Amino acid sequence: MLAEALDAYVDTARKVGNPSSLHAAGRDARRLVEESRERIAAVLGARPSEVIFTSGGTESDNLAVKGIFWARERPRLIASAVEHHAVMDSVAWLAAHQRATVHWLGVDHRGRVDPDALAEIVDEHGDEIAMISVQWANNEVGTLQPVPELSALAARAGIPLHTDAVQAAGAVPVDFAASGAAALTISGHKLGGPVGVGALLLGRDVPCTPVLHGGGQERDVRSGTLDAPGMVAFAVAVEVAVKNQQESATRLAVLRDDLIARVLDAVPGAVLNGDPADRLPGNAHFSFPGCEGDALLMLLDAQDVACSTGSACSAGVAEPSHVLLAMGADDDNARSSLRFTLGHDSTDTDVEALLAALPGAVERARRAAAWKTPR
Amino acid sequence: MRILAAMSGGVDSAVAAARAAQDGHDVTGVHLALARNPQTYRSGARGCCTLEDARDARRAADVIGIPFYVWDMAEEFHASVVDDFVAEYAAGRTPNPCLRCNEKIKFAAVLDRAVALGFDAVVTGHHARLGADGLLRRSVDAAKDQSYVLAVLTREQLDRSMFPLGDSTKAQVRAEAAARGLAVAEKPDSHDICFIADGDTRGFLAARLGEAPGDIVDAHTGDTLGTHRGAYAYTVGQRKGLDLRTPAEDGRPRYVLSITPKTNTVTVGSREDLAVHRVTGERAVWHGERTPVECEVQLRAHGEVVPAVVTVDGAGLTAELRVPARGVAAGQAVVAYRSDAAGDVVLGSATITTDRADD
Ligand SMILES: Cc1ncc(COP(=O)(O)O)c(C=O)c1O
């Protein structure tokens, strides 16, 4: 957590945890939550009433997809094929259990959706489409989507578009009003705030049925007593992240491009995944054909170089990423990939350390993959 | 040394990894995911490829303080162990899948990969001794001894293996796990075949091989005594579940003597008919003792030992039994031991090819 956010969390927890009276405590907590709402709205181009606090990105995505689908009572849904599981599995669940018809929007080899493909589906099925969900930035390969263009297209047909901006907020400029999206997901821990806190920015006139029913605390769309210290820390983190966004993005992009160039240079056969230009400033994602990503990760781990493979199932088995498969990779190439993430504390020294370890590790992992071929 | 600890999620492999780490080795824990779809193996404490087991292994690694990874070996496991298991039954033999898993997965695919990744050896929680002399011996805990399913390992494989539990009883291992704060200390042992979660081997085979009714034939008279629904469901020595229409003339129980896939018949006879005096084997692994050698042989997992004279000729092995044995099934291993006060020593092993040497 960002130091400012952590301080804010602790200060607030001490304050609201130490009330002079029960009544005053409730009032204090409410005031702090509302102030946080205003602060977040102010830096993300939203109205305070459009900020629905949730327990994080997963809940916000579920609420947007299911809530808008339910409220609009139309049979079709559109989502990109590279969504985070929080969106993808919500959509798939609606298809499996609530008879939703899903149109998965394919992506090109850089991971970008094609606005014309969206336009085609919208033209053909306009009235039957409940909602559209296309992420702002991909959490694996870092590719950015043309959200304003897609939103405009959706808005012309009167269809709400939700965008998962968990990875984008704080990393690239994100403005809810300017984006034209009907709903937008953000998550605390991706911005330097606490885990377990997030928000759905939800346009005032976008219908949305609750997923969590109860006291109706959040505009009757979301229920549950809010964690005031969490909200305050979240607001501080969002403010700091947005304030530093440009400077940090500029610095990270330089570091990232250096890392990418040097990896491509030092490792024979390495391939950069995602869009070379339109990508998250801190994201570098490669395939190392002939390696297994999990073997490589293990070798780099042992040298204190942090990286990650795609997703793993609940037993921990690395699975070929649906993102890479959607981008046209085959199973083996998808399994040979690795992501390096640069953050506010990353420096040249980290890039040096990575390059010192990587070529040897790739060579070794390639040799280790040879056992897979039939003996 | 850099050691890879194969961690099943059970108490034995957890303690083995902990001991290797305590001995100063640089240990990395790996859980082998063997099920094609781990979700479908949600089957409680049985088996070795459940979600719970993966979690238990990870927790143990955390407590020990070693890095931990999951390796997906499902494809290899299915090809080398599960498919082989089905094919062996279809061929009228009785395979031992744990032995096959050691031979093809743990000390082959996993070991090869580990070595390629820079590890020196693999440590497992098997109950067997492998000391400085390089000899594979029975565990001090006779009831838990697993040398039988390890005897298939070659010298090269043994040279890259560590079995730190061989000098401990299971009770000691459990006590040590508790003392080390490992939550798996009380976890029940897995007995069943890990890929047959409900324990119904016959049903598992029937689903893959289909119903194939055939005759149950008397070894002496050649009479058909009944029908079976698939010869693969029978094992030599089996008495239960024969369901014979015609009881034997002498009124005494009948045992499965052999299975003949070609004619899809199960041949039965008396207990005396089961007696075997000579066992032949193929694919022998032998650790160098001159033969013929006077020794003891074990003919199935947890079976009793029989004094025998063993001769090895290339990949072939013959054991002349000093005392006849019963229930000797093709596909099982014949493992030769030399008795030794410091733990009986594995001389070698082979896959049994004959049901009854008298055939
Ligand atoms: C793109 C994206 N969406 C949603 C989520 C889920 O957010 P949370 O962890 O707050 O539930 C993540 C988290 O990593 C993400 O990267």
mmCIF file of C-alpha atoms in Angstrom, chain A residues 18-218:
data_model
loop_
_atom_site.group_PDB
_atom_site.id
_atom_site.type_symbol
_atom_site.label_atom_id
_atom_site.label_comp_id
_atom_site.label_asym_id
_atom_site.label_seq_id
_atom_site.Cartn_x
_atom_site.Cartn_y
_atom_site.Cartn_z
ATOM 1 C CA ASN A 18 -12.754 5.667 19.182
ATOM 2 C CA PRO A 19 -16.075 7.458 19.151
ATOM 3 C CA SER A 20 -17.239 9.897 21.794
ATOM 4 C CA SER A 21 -20.730 8.585 21.264
ATOM 5 C CA LEU A 22 -22.314 5.939 19.093
ATOM 6 C CA HIS A 23 -24.288 8.572 17.293
ATOM 7 C CA ALA A 24 -21.296 10.768 16.613
ATOM 8 C CA ALA A 25 -19.301 7.777 15.437
ATOM 9 C CA GLY A 26 -21.886 6.933 12.809
ATOM 10 C CA ARG A 27 -21.987 10.518 11.642
ATOM 11 C CA ASP A 28 -18.213 10.704 11.427
ATOM 12 C CA ALA A 29 -17.981 7.510 9.436
ATOM 13 C CA ARG A 30 -20.679 8.646 7.053
ATOM 14 C CA ARG A 31 -18.954 11.966 6.519
ATOM 15 C CA LEU A 32 -15.646 10.285 5.794
ATOM 16 C CA VAL A 33 -17.230 7.931 3.279
ATOM 17 C CA GLU A 34 -18.992 10.779 1.491
ATOM 18 C CA GLU A 35 -15.813 12.841 1.372
ATOM 19 C CA SER A 36 -13.997 9.876 -0.117
ATOM 20 C CA ARG A 37 -16.703 9.482 -2.711
ATOM 21 C CA GLU A 38 -16.346 13.128 -3.693
ATOM 22 C CA ARG A 39 -12.584 12.947 -3.883
ATOM 23 C CA ILE A 40 -12.659 9.885 -6.141
ATOM 24 C CA ALA A 41 -15.369 11.399 -8.334
ATOM 25 C CA ALA A 42 -13.387 14.601 -8.692
ATOM 26 C CA VAL A 43 -10.234 13.005 -10.050
ATOM 27 C CA LEU A 44 -11.916 10.445 -12.287
ATOM 28 C CA GLY A 45 -14.388 12.703 -14.045
ATOM 29 C CA ALA A 46 -17.478 11.362 -12.311
ATOM 30 C CA ARG A 47 -20.245 12.790 -10.177
ATOM 31 C CA PRO A 48 -20.187 11.743 -6.530
ATOM 32 C CA SER A 49 -23.514 9.960 -6.932
ATOM 33 C CA GLU A 50 -21.967 7.860 -9.676
ATOM 34 C CA VAL A 51 -19.439 6.294 -7.317
ATOM 35 C CA ILE A 52 -20.757 2.975 -5.967
ATOM 36 C CA PHE A 53 -18.349 1.597 -3.396
ATOM 37 C CA THR A 54 -17.798 -2.144 -3.518
ATOM 38 C CA SER A 55 -15.465 -4.786 -2.147
ATOM 39 C CA GLY A 56 -13.173 -4.565 -5.169
ATOM 40 C CA GLY A 57 -12.771 -5.134 -8.869
ATOM 41 C CA THR A 58 -14.407 -8.530 -8.854
ATOM 42 C CA GLU A 59 -17.581 -7.296 -7.224
ATOM 43 C CA SER A 60 -17.751 -4.213 -9.435
ATOM 44 C CA ASP A 61 -17.409 -6.330 -12.573
ATOM 45 C CA ASN A 62 -20.068 -8.756 -11.377
ATOM 46 C CA LEU A 63 -22.398 -5.914 -10.490
ATOM 47 C CA ALA A 64 -21.973 -4.179 -13.838
ATOM 48 C CA VAL A 65 -22.389 -7.277 -15.974
ATOM 49 C CA LYS A 66 -25.147 -9.054 -14.075
ATOM 50 C CA GLY A 67 -26.872 -5.950 -12.719
ATOM 51 C CA ILE A 68 -27.225 -4.188 -16.062
ATOM 52 C CA PHE A 69 -28.111 -7.420 -17.854
ATOM 53 C CA TRP A 70 -30.889 -8.110 -15.343
ATOM 54 C CA ALA A 71 -32.191 -4.565 -15.267
ATOM 55 C CA ARG A 72 -32.391 -4.200 -19.038
ATOM 56 C CA GLU A 73 -34.130 -7.522 -19.619
ATOM 57 C CA ARG A 74 -32.697 -8.112 -23.037
ATOM 58 C CA PRO A 75 -31.271 -11.468 -24.145
ATOM 59 C CA ARG A 76 -27.880 -10.564 -25.588
ATOM 60 C CA LEU A 77 -24.502 -9.598 -24.144
ATOM 61 C CA ILE A 78 -21.280 -8.543 -25.800
ATOM 62 C CA ALA A 79 -17.871 -8.929 -24.185
ATOM 63 C CA SER A 80 -14.337 -9.026 -25.476
ATOM 64 C CA ALA A 81 -12.557 -12.365 -25.511
ATOM 65 C CA VAL A 82 -9.731 -10.984 -23.375
ATOM 66 C CA GLU A 83 -11.653 -9.854 -20.298
ATOM 67 C CA HIS A 84 -10.519 -10.585 -16.756
ATOM 68 C CA HIS A 85 -12.242 -13.631 -15.281
ATOM 69 C CA ALA A 86 -14.434 -11.367 -13.147
ATOM 70 C CA VAL A 87 -16.151 -10.190 -16.333
ATOM 71 C CA MET A 88 -15.666 -13.270 -18.461
ATOM 72 C CA ASP A 89 -17.031 -15.719 -15.921
ATOM 73 C CA SER A 90 -19.956 -13.448 -15.040
ATOM 74 C CA VAL A 91 -20.877 -13.332 -18.711
ATOM 75 C CA ALA A 92 -20.396 -17.065 -19.103
ATOM 76 C CA TRP A 93 -22.536 -17.693 -16.056
ATOM 77 C CA LEU A 94 -25.361 -15.605 -17.465
ATOM 78 C CA ALA A 95 -25.112 -17.619 -20.655
ATOM 79 C CA ALA A 96 -25.112 -20.942 -18.831
ATOM 80 C CA HIS A 97 -27.786 -20.193 -16.255
ATOM 81 C CA GLN A 98 -29.892 -17.307 -17.482
ATOM 82 C CA ARG A 99 -30.104 -18.009 -21.181
ATOM 83 C CA ALA A 100 -28.064 -15.005 -22.214
ATOM 84 C CA THR A 101 -26.744 -15.139 -25.762
ATOM 85 C CA VAL A 102 -23.139 -13.999 -25.751
ATOM 86 C CA HIS A 103 -21.206 -12.380 -28.550
ATOM 87 C CA TRP A 104 -17.515 -12.651 -27.775
ATOM 88 C CA LEU A 105 -15.601 -9.895 -29.492
ATOM 89 C CA GLY A 106 -12.422 -11.280 -30.955
ATOM 90 C CA VAL A 107 -9.099 -9.437 -30.875
ATOM 91 C CA ASP A 108 -6.221 -9.117 -33.311
ATOM 92 C CA HIS A 109 -2.741 -10.451 -32.630
ATOM 93 C CA ARG A 110 -1.985 -7.382 -30.525
ATOM 94 C CA GLY A 111 -5.031 -7.960 -28.369
ATOM 95 C CA ARG A 112 -7.141 -5.091 -29.740
ATOM 96 C CA VAL A 113 -10.851 -5.417 -30.421
ATOM 97 C CA ASP A 114 -12.105 -4.176 -33.744
ATOM 98 C CA PRO A 115 -14.702 -1.374 -33.425
ATOM 99 C CA ASP A 116 -16.159 -2.382 -36.800
ATOM 100 C CA ALA A 117 -16.848 -5.864 -35.489
ATOM 101 C CA LEU A 118 -18.691 -4.345 -32.540
ATOM 102 C CA ALA A 119 -20.634 -2.056 -34.883
ATOM 103 C CA GLU A 120 -21.716 -5.031 -36.917
ATOM 104 C CA ILE A 121 -23.176 -6.885 -33.936
ATOM 105 C CA VAL A 122 -24.811 -3.709 -32.655
ATOM 106 C CA ASP A 123 -26.345 -3.032 -36.068
ATOM 107 C CA GLU A 124 -27.725 -6.491 -36.345
ATOM 108 C CA HIS A 125 -29.044 -7.004 -32.803
ATOM 109 C CA GLY A 126 -29.223 -3.485 -31.355
ATOM 110 C CA ASP A 127 -32.519 -3.762 -29.479
ATOM 111 C CA GLU A 128 -31.747 -7.142 -28.039
ATOM 112 C CA ILE A 129 -28.420 -6.219 -26.490
ATOM 113 C CA ALA A 130 -28.488 -5.691 -22.735
ATOM 114 C CA MET A 131 -24.938 -4.430 -22.312
ATOM 115 C CA ILE A 132 -21.383 -4.462 -23.619
ATOM 116 C CA SER A 133 -18.259 -5.018 -21.561
ATOM 117 C CA VAL A 134 -14.814 -4.191 -22.909
ATOM 118 C CA GLN A 135 -11.864 -3.664 -20.601
ATOM 119 C CA TRP A 136 -9.760 -0.532 -20.736
ATOM 120 C CA ALA A 137 -6.427 -2.258 -20.315
ATOM 121 C CA ASN A 138 -5.573 -5.918 -20.306
ATOM 122 C CA ASN A 139 -4.101 -7.314 -17.090
ATOM 123 C CA GLU A 140 -1.886 -9.834 -18.871
ATOM 124 C CA VAL A 141 -0.490 -8.330 -22.053
ATOM 125 C CA GLY A 142 -1.218 -4.687 -21.202
ATOM 126 C CA THR A 143 -2.998 -3.826 -24.445
ATOM 127 C CA LEU A 144 -5.221 -0.723 -24.278
ATOM 128 C CA GLN A 145 -8.630 -0.709 -25.927
ATOM 129 C CA PRO A 146 -10.165 2.267 -27.746
ATOM 130 C CA VAL A 147 -12.816 2.746 -25.061
ATOM 131 C CA PRO A 148 -14.118 6.199 -26.064
ATOM 132 C CA GLU A 149 -14.641 5.009 -29.631
ATOM 133 C CA LEU A 150 -16.456 1.863 -28.479
ATOM 134 C CA SER A 151 -18.546 3.824 -25.964
ATOM 135 C CA ALA A 152 -19.647 6.294 -28.605
ATOM 136 C CA LEU A 153 -20.679 3.457 -30.831
ATOM 137 C CA ALA A 154 -22.651 1.836 -28.015
ATOM 138 C CA ALA A 155 -24.206 5.126 -26.942
ATOM 139 C CA ARG A 156 -25.510 5.778 -30.445
ATOM 140 C CA ALA A 157 -27.418 2.510 -30.194
ATOM 141 C CA GLY A 158 -28.512 3.257 -26.633
ATOM 142 C CA ILE A 159 -26.598 0.309 -25.175
ATOM 143 C CA PRO A 160 -24.714 0.730 -21.895
ATOM 144 C CA LEU A 161 -21.019 -0.102 -22.157
ATOM 145 C CA HIS A 162 -19.074 -1.198 -19.085
ATOM 146 C CA THR A 163 -15.317 -1.005 -18.991
ATOM 147 C CA ASP A 164 -13.045 -2.743 -16.513
ATOM 148 C CA ALA A 165 -10.448 -0.054 -15.838
ATOM 149 C CA VAL A 166 -8.794 -1.833 -12.903
ATOM 150 C CA GLN A 167 -5.441 -1.854 -14.698
ATOM 151 C CA ALA A 168 -5.903 1.471 -16.458
ATOM 152 C CA ALA A 169 -6.793 3.862 -13.642
ATOM 153 C CA GLY A 170 -3.655 5.581 -12.416
ATOM 154 C CA ALA A 171 -1.613 4.059 -15.245
ATOM 155 C CA VAL A 172 -3.144 5.924 -18.194
ATOM 156 C CA PRO A 173 -5.511 8.918 -18.214
ATOM 157 C CA VAL A 174 -9.000 7.742 -17.233
ATOM 158 C CA ASP A 175 -11.947 10.126 -17.217
ATOM 159 C CA PHE A 176 -15.362 8.570 -16.757
ATOM 160 C CA ALA A 177 -17.421 11.333 -18.341
ATOM 161 C CA ALA A 178 -15.064 11.795 -21.264
ATOM 162 C CA SER A 179 -14.861 8.061 -21.885
ATOM 163 C CA GLY A 180 -18.576 7.907 -22.571
ATOM 164 C CA ALA A 181 -18.822 4.611 -20.706
ATOM 165 C CA ALA A 182 -21.986 3.815 -18.765
ATOM 166 C CA ALA A 183 -20.067 1.957 -16.064
ATOM 167 C CA LEU A 184 -16.418 1.667 -15.090
ATOM 168 C CA THR A 185 -14.658 -0.619 -12.607
ATOM 169 C CA ILE A 186 -11.739 0.388 -10.387
ATOM 170 C CA SER A 187 -10.020 -1.545 -7.609
ATOM 171 C CA GLY A 188 -8.137 -0.270 -4.570
ATOM 172 C CA HIS A 189 -5.112 -2.540 -4.494
ATOM 173 C CA LYS A 190 -4.139 -1.906 -8.098
ATOM 174 C CA LEU A 191 -3.764 1.806 -7.312
ATOM 175 C CA GLY A 192 -1.806 1.604 -4.108
ATOM 176 C CA GLY A 193 -4.866 1.410 -1.897
ATOM 177 C CA PRO A 194 -6.143 -1.405 0.300
ATOM 178 C CA VAL A 195 -7.244 -4.806 -0.945
ATOM 179 C CA GLY A 196 -10.949 -5.458 -0.621
ATOM 180 C CA VAL A 197 -12.046 -1.984 -1.641
ATOM 181 C CA GLY A 198 -13.179 -0.820 -5.049
ATOM 182 C CA ALA A 199 -15.858 1.054 -6.888
ATOM 183 C CA LEU A 200 -18.159 0.886 -9.830
ATOM 184 C CA LEU A 201 -18.644 4.236 -11.480
ATOM 185 C CA LEU A 202 -22.205 3.943 -12.693
ATOM 186 C CA GLY A 203 -23.907 6.578 -14.839
ATOM 187 C CA ARG A 204 -26.910 8.119 -13.114
ATOM 188 C CA ASP A 205 -29.483 6.845 -15.539
ATOM 189 C CA VAL A 206 -27.973 3.406 -16.124
ATOM 190 C CA PRO A 207 -30.364 0.782 -14.779
ATOM 191 C CA CYS A 208 -28.698 -1.801 -12.566
ATOM 192 C CA THR A 209 -30.218 -4.534 -10.420
ATOM 193 C CA PRO A 210 -28.345 -5.220 -7.169
ATOM 194 C CA VAL A 211 -26.246 -8.322 -6.752
ATOM 195 C CA LEU A 212 -26.046 -7.780 -2.979
ATOM 196 C CA HIS A 213 -29.428 -6.984 -1.473
ATOM 197 C CA GLY A 214 -29.811 -5.433 1.953
ATOM 198 C CA GLY A 215 -29.748 -1.986 3.492
ATOM 199 C CA GLY A 216 -29.300 -0.321 0.131
ATOM 200 C CA GLN A 217 -26.476 1.912 1.359
ATOM 201 C CA GLU A 218 -25.036 2.562 -2.088
#
